[in-house]
GROMACS .gro file of C-alpha atoms in nm:
model
  245
    1MET     CA    1  15.186  20.359   0.292
    2GLY     CA    2  14.909  20.239  -0.051
    3ALA     CA    3  14.616  20.373   0.153
    4LYS     CA    4  14.777  20.688   0.133
    5ARG     CA    5  14.883  20.746  -0.158
    6THR     CA    6  14.451  20.642  -0.259
    7GLY     CA    7  14.300  20.882  -0.082
    8SER     CA    8  14.602  21.203  -0.144
    9ALA     CA    9  14.521  21.026  -0.519
   10TYR     CA   10  14.080  21.098  -0.482
   11GLY     CA   11  14.158  21.403  -0.243
   12ASP     CA   12  14.362  21.573  -0.517
   13ALA     CA   13  14.113  21.530  -0.777
   14VAL     CA   14  13.805  21.630  -0.513
   15ARG     CA   15  14.006  21.922  -0.475
   16ASP     CA   16  14.084  21.993  -0.887
   17LEU     CA   17  13.730  21.892  -0.981
   18LEU     CA   18  13.574  22.220  -0.714
   19SER     CA   19  13.858  22.433  -0.832
   20ARG     CA   20  13.712  22.397  -1.229
   21VAL     CA   21  13.352  22.447  -1.062
   22GLU     CA   22  13.401  22.716  -0.944
   23GLU     CA   23  13.580  22.943  -1.185
   24GLN     CA   24  13.416  22.817  -1.433
   25ASN     CA   25  13.062  22.900  -1.275
   26ALA     CA   26  13.170  23.259  -1.145
   27ALA     CA   27  12.945  23.468  -1.367
   28ALA     CA   28  12.640  23.182  -1.341
   29LEU     CA   29  12.720  23.222  -0.959
   30ASP     CA   30  12.690  23.601  -0.984
   31ASP     CA   31  12.392  23.629  -1.202
   32VAL     CA   32  12.209  23.311  -0.957
   33ALA     CA   33  12.264  23.540  -0.635
   34GLU     CA   34  12.138  23.882  -0.812
   35LEU     CA   35  11.816  23.620  -0.929
   36VAL     CA   36  11.731  23.474  -0.554
   37LEU     CA   37  11.834  23.775  -0.365
   38ALA     CA   38  11.563  23.987  -0.673
   39SER     CA   39  11.357  23.701  -0.504
   40VAL     CA   40  11.368  23.783  -0.119
   41ARG     CA   41  11.340  24.133  -0.202
   42GLY     CA   42  10.984  24.079  -0.358
   43ASP     CA   43  10.895  23.794  -0.017
   44GLY     CA   44  10.910  23.492  -0.258
   45VAL     CA   45  11.034  23.206  -0.254
   46VAL     CA   46  11.265  22.943  -0.378
   47LEU     CA   47  11.180  22.577  -0.457
   48ALA     CA   48  11.424  22.269  -0.458
   49ALA     CA   49  11.395  22.044  -0.599
   50GLY     CA   50  11.529  21.741  -0.730
   51ALA     CA   51  11.522  21.333  -0.745
   52GLY     CA   52  11.653  20.976  -0.638
   53HIS     CA   53  12.030  21.097  -0.524
   54SER     CA   54  12.028  21.471  -0.597
   55LEU     CA   55  11.734  21.467  -0.315
   56ALA     CA   56  12.041  21.547  -0.109
   57ALA     CA   57  12.074  21.855  -0.230
   58VAL     CA   58  11.675  21.897  -0.145
   59ALA     CA   59  11.734  21.863   0.186
   60GLU     CA   60  12.137  22.084   0.182
   61THR     CA   61  11.883  22.439   0.024
   62PHE     CA   62  11.535  22.326   0.338
   63TYR     CA   63  11.633  22.393   0.706
   64ARG     CA   64  11.977  22.466   0.775
   65ALA     CA   65  12.175  22.648   0.963
   66GLY     CA   66  12.258  22.927   0.746
   67GLY     CA   67  12.080  22.865   0.496
   68LEU     CA   68  11.781  23.118   0.343
   69ALA     CA   69  11.406  23.020   0.564
   70CYS     CA   70  11.227  23.039   0.215
   71VAL     CA   71  11.299  22.734   0.129
   72ARG     CA   72  11.033  22.551  -0.018
   73PRO     CA   73  11.100  22.127  -0.091
   74VAL     CA   74  10.965  22.022  -0.332
   75TYR     CA   75  10.901  21.681  -0.416
   76HIS     CA   76  10.723  21.328  -0.457
   77PRO     CA   77  10.746  20.977  -0.171
   78GLU     CA   78  10.789  20.780  -0.464
   79LEU     CA   79  11.071  20.974  -0.560
   80LEU     CA   80  11.243  20.952  -0.275
   81PRO     CA   81  11.528  20.574  -0.314
   82MET     CA   82  11.422  20.505   0.105
   83HIS     CA   83  11.080  20.444  -0.004
   84GLY     CA   84  11.122  20.202  -0.219
   85ALA     CA   85  11.459  20.255  -0.499
   86ILE     CA   86  11.372  20.108  -0.780
   87SER     CA   87  10.959  20.218  -0.844
   88SER     CA   88  11.166  20.596  -0.708
   89THR     CA   89  11.381  20.556  -1.023
   90ALA     CA   90  11.054  20.443  -1.183
   91ALA     CA   91  10.892  20.805  -1.103
   92GLU     CA   92  11.146  20.976  -1.224
   93ARG     CA   93  11.069  20.873  -1.542
   94ARG     CA   94  10.779  20.875  -1.564
   95SER     CA   95  10.605  21.212  -1.758
   96GLY     CA   96  10.348  21.433  -1.549
   97LEU     CA   97  10.421  21.378  -1.173
   98ALA     CA   98  10.644  21.641  -1.217
   99GLY     CA   99  10.374  21.930  -1.356
  100GLN     CA  100  10.084  21.776  -1.062
  101VAL     CA  101  10.423  21.893  -0.807
  102LEU     CA  102  10.459  22.137  -0.868
  103ARG     CA  103  10.070  22.255  -0.928
  104GLU     CA  104  10.039  22.163  -0.557
  105ALA     CA  105  10.366  22.360  -0.425
  106GLY     CA  106  10.181  22.631  -0.600
  107LEU     CA  107  10.392  22.904  -0.817
  108ALA     CA  108  10.364  23.294  -0.696
  109ARG     CA  109  10.537  23.625  -0.847
  110HIS     CA  110  10.899  23.685  -0.751
  111ASP     CA  111  10.887  23.310  -0.748
  112VAL     CA  112  11.319  23.044  -0.800
  113LEU     CA  113  11.315  22.771  -0.893
  114PHE     CA  114  11.600  22.561  -0.812
  115VAL     CA  115  11.674  22.145  -1.000
  116PHE     CA  116  11.904  21.900  -0.910
  117SER     CA  117  11.995  21.659  -1.171
  118THR     CA  118  12.263  21.557  -1.289
  119SER     CA  119  12.249  21.383  -1.630
  120GLY     CA  120  11.909  21.647  -1.648
  121VAL     CA  121  11.784  21.405  -1.855
  122ASN     CA  122  11.490  21.242  -1.683
  123PRO     CA  123  11.152  21.332  -1.787
  124TYR     CA  124  11.085  21.475  -1.424
  125PRO     CA  125  11.354  21.747  -1.420
  126VAL     CA  126  11.240  21.762  -1.733
  127GLU     CA  127  10.910  21.891  -1.665
  128LEU     CA  128  10.986  22.108  -1.410
  129ALA     CA  129  11.171  22.324  -1.543
  130ALA     CA  130  10.929  22.314  -1.897
  131HIS     CA  131  10.630  22.375  -1.632
  132ALA     CA  132  10.828  22.667  -1.455
  133ALA     CA  133  10.947  22.847  -1.751
  134ASP     CA  134  10.602  22.835  -1.889
  135ALA     CA  135  10.437  22.998  -1.618
  136GLY     CA  136  10.747  23.264  -1.567
  137CYS     CA  137  10.969  23.135  -1.289
  138PRO     CA  138  11.300  23.225  -1.381
  139VAL     CA  139  11.468  22.816  -1.300
  140VAL     CA  140  11.802  22.742  -1.190
  141ALA     CA  141  11.947  22.404  -1.316
  142VAL     CA  142  12.239  22.221  -1.091
  143THR     CA  143  12.338  21.970  -1.412
  144SER     CA  144  12.615  21.828  -1.527
  145ARG     CA  145  12.681  21.881  -1.943
  146SER     CA  146  12.877  21.615  -1.961
  147ALA     CA  147  12.613  21.360  -1.822
  148SER     CA  148  12.353  21.511  -2.026
  149ALA     CA  149  12.564  21.482  -2.360
  150ALA     CA  150  12.612  21.099  -2.287
  151ALA     CA  151  12.280  20.982  -2.156
  152PRO     CA  152  11.951  20.914  -2.288
  153ARG     CA  153  11.712  21.070  -2.392
  154ARG     CA  154  11.405  21.064  -2.200
  155ALA     CA  155  11.191  21.327  -2.216
  156GLY     CA  156  11.328  21.458  -2.550
  157SER     CA  157  11.529  21.774  -2.431
  158THR     CA  158  11.762  21.822  -2.114
  159LEU     CA  159  11.730  22.056  -1.795
  160ALA     CA  160  11.972  22.307  -1.916
  161ASP     CA  161  11.736  22.342  -2.211
  162HIS     CA  162  11.405  22.507  -2.065
  163ALA     CA  163  11.703  22.694  -1.777
  164THR     CA  164  11.737  23.059  -1.755
  165ILE     CA  165  12.014  22.998  -1.529
  166VAL     CA  166  12.259  22.680  -1.588
  167LEU     CA  167  12.550  22.608  -1.247
  168ASP     CA  168  12.724  22.326  -1.391
  169THR     CA  169  12.833  22.028  -1.169
  170LEU     CA  170  13.133  21.904  -1.403
  171VAL     CA  171  13.037  21.573  -1.290
  172PRO     CA  172  13.139  21.312  -1.550
  173PRO     CA  173  12.914  21.056  -1.781
  174GLY     CA  174  12.834  20.775  -1.450
  175ASP     CA  175  12.874  21.033  -1.128
  176SER     CA  176  13.198  20.817  -0.985
  177SER     CA  177  13.496  20.930  -0.953
  178TYR     CA  178  13.755  20.686  -0.898
  179PRO     CA  179  13.998  20.523  -0.958
  180LEU     CA  180  14.103  20.770  -1.185
  181ASP     CA  181  14.179  20.588  -1.524
  182ALA     CA  182  13.798  20.439  -1.495
  183PRO     CA  183  13.638  20.472  -1.203
  184VAL     CA  184  13.373  20.265  -1.064
  185THR     CA  185  13.281  20.373  -0.722
  186ALA     CA  186  13.343  20.780  -0.540
  187ALA     CA  187  13.030  20.938  -0.685
  188VAL     CA  188  13.083  21.312  -0.687
  189SER     CA  189  12.775  21.467  -0.786
  190THR     CA  190  12.638  21.552  -0.419
  191ILE     CA  191  12.993  21.732  -0.305
  192ALA     CA  192  12.996  21.904  -0.640
  193THR     CA  193  12.583  22.036  -0.645
  194THR     CA  194  12.652  22.127  -0.248
  195PHE     CA  195  12.929  22.295  -0.320
  196LEU     CA  196  12.804  22.499  -0.564
  197TRP     CA  197  12.471  22.606  -0.320
  198ASN     CA  198  12.721  22.712  -0.037
  199LEU     CA  199  12.887  22.841  -0.381
  200VAL     CA  200  12.545  23.062  -0.418
  201MET     CA  201  12.489  23.188  -0.005
  202VAL     CA  202  12.824  23.303   0.004
  203ARG     CA  203  12.777  23.553  -0.388
  204LEU     CA  204  12.362  23.638  -0.162
  205LEU     CA  205  12.542  23.736   0.153
  206ASP     CA  206  12.758  23.952   0.021
  207LYS     CA  207  12.591  24.121  -0.230
  208ALA     CA  208  12.286  24.101   0.046
  209THR     CA  209  12.531  24.286   0.275
  210GLU     CA  210  12.632  24.572  -0.009
  211GLU     CA  211  12.278  24.611  -0.064
  212GLY     CA  212  12.181  24.655   0.313
  213VAL     CA  213  11.901  24.369   0.218
  214GLU     CA  214  11.911  24.140   0.550
  215LEU     CA  215  11.886  23.805   0.465
  216PRO     CA  216  11.648  23.540   0.625
  217LEU     CA  217  11.903  23.311   0.718
  218TRP     CA  218  11.784  23.025   0.967
  219ARG     CA  219  12.047  22.992   1.334
  220SER     CA  220  12.120  22.696   1.480
  221ALA     CA  221  11.915  22.577   1.718
  222ASN     CA  222  12.156  22.424   1.907
  223VAL     CA  223  12.348  22.691   1.991
  224GLU     CA  224  12.238  22.975   2.265
  225GLY     CA  225  11.952  23.183   2.049
  226GLY     CA  226  11.862  22.974   1.796
  227ASP     CA  227  11.518  22.857   1.907
  228ALA     CA  228  11.439  23.222   1.957
  229ALA     CA  229  11.595  23.360   1.634
  230ASN     CA  230  11.381  23.081   1.448
  231ALA     CA  231  11.043  23.192   1.586
  232GLY     CA  232  10.999  23.487   1.344
  233LEU     CA  233  11.122  23.274   1.064
  234LEU     CA  234  10.851  23.043   1.176
  235ARG     CA  235  10.577  23.253   1.158
  236LYS     CA  236  10.631  23.440   0.792
  237TYR     CA  237  10.700  23.108   0.612
  238GLN     CA  238  10.498  22.796   0.729
  239ALA     CA  239  10.238  22.977   0.549
  240ARG     CA  240  10.362  22.892   0.188
  241VAL     CA  241  10.619  22.640   0.308
  242PRO     CA  242  10.367  22.371   0.508
  243GLN     CA  243  10.723  22.087   0.563
  244LEU     CA  244  10.847  22.332   0.814
  245GLY     CA  245  10.510  22.288   1.042
   0.00000   0.00000   0.00000
């Protein structure tokens, strides 16, 4: 009975968080969907960036069944915890890396940059957003305002400060969510960011359908006809998205 009550309490807390995330971001989600639709219409690319565990959100956007084919992941191996946990934290806090990575990715007309970062205070995500904004590229920050408010200003400003639109994950400082009265485990940032991304996709599809725009959506390679359906998308986007090779 104790395990059941524990699971229920945690599940209820997550469901409550996602309900609040959807409600409080409703207007911003509509704006983001319009921004991405304009990018698709203009033959642009959605650049998706993050560091550390926020790279899980980047992976969710890229080469995913039902996802957009015009997505280019923006990252550097040093930012991956699997390539070195301590060094990945150091890389995210190092000024200058964002400019290098963004130059290699390139920014073109009609592109949109998504930056996923729960705290949004380290130099890498902040400088990504700042460089893109200076270049005239719209920036969507997927971050937590409350986590940012509680974190040290390592870059002097926050990711949200440089964003065109902010999607607030509402993740609490420290990310953990359980026990409810003094949380020490069960991080919720990945759940919240993935939910927000899929809310963008849902709105994007609805808007595209209303306006007669066909979205470049991947099919699962494990269903009949999936490989054939994806072949044309690979030919179209591989030049601008080398990670598809």
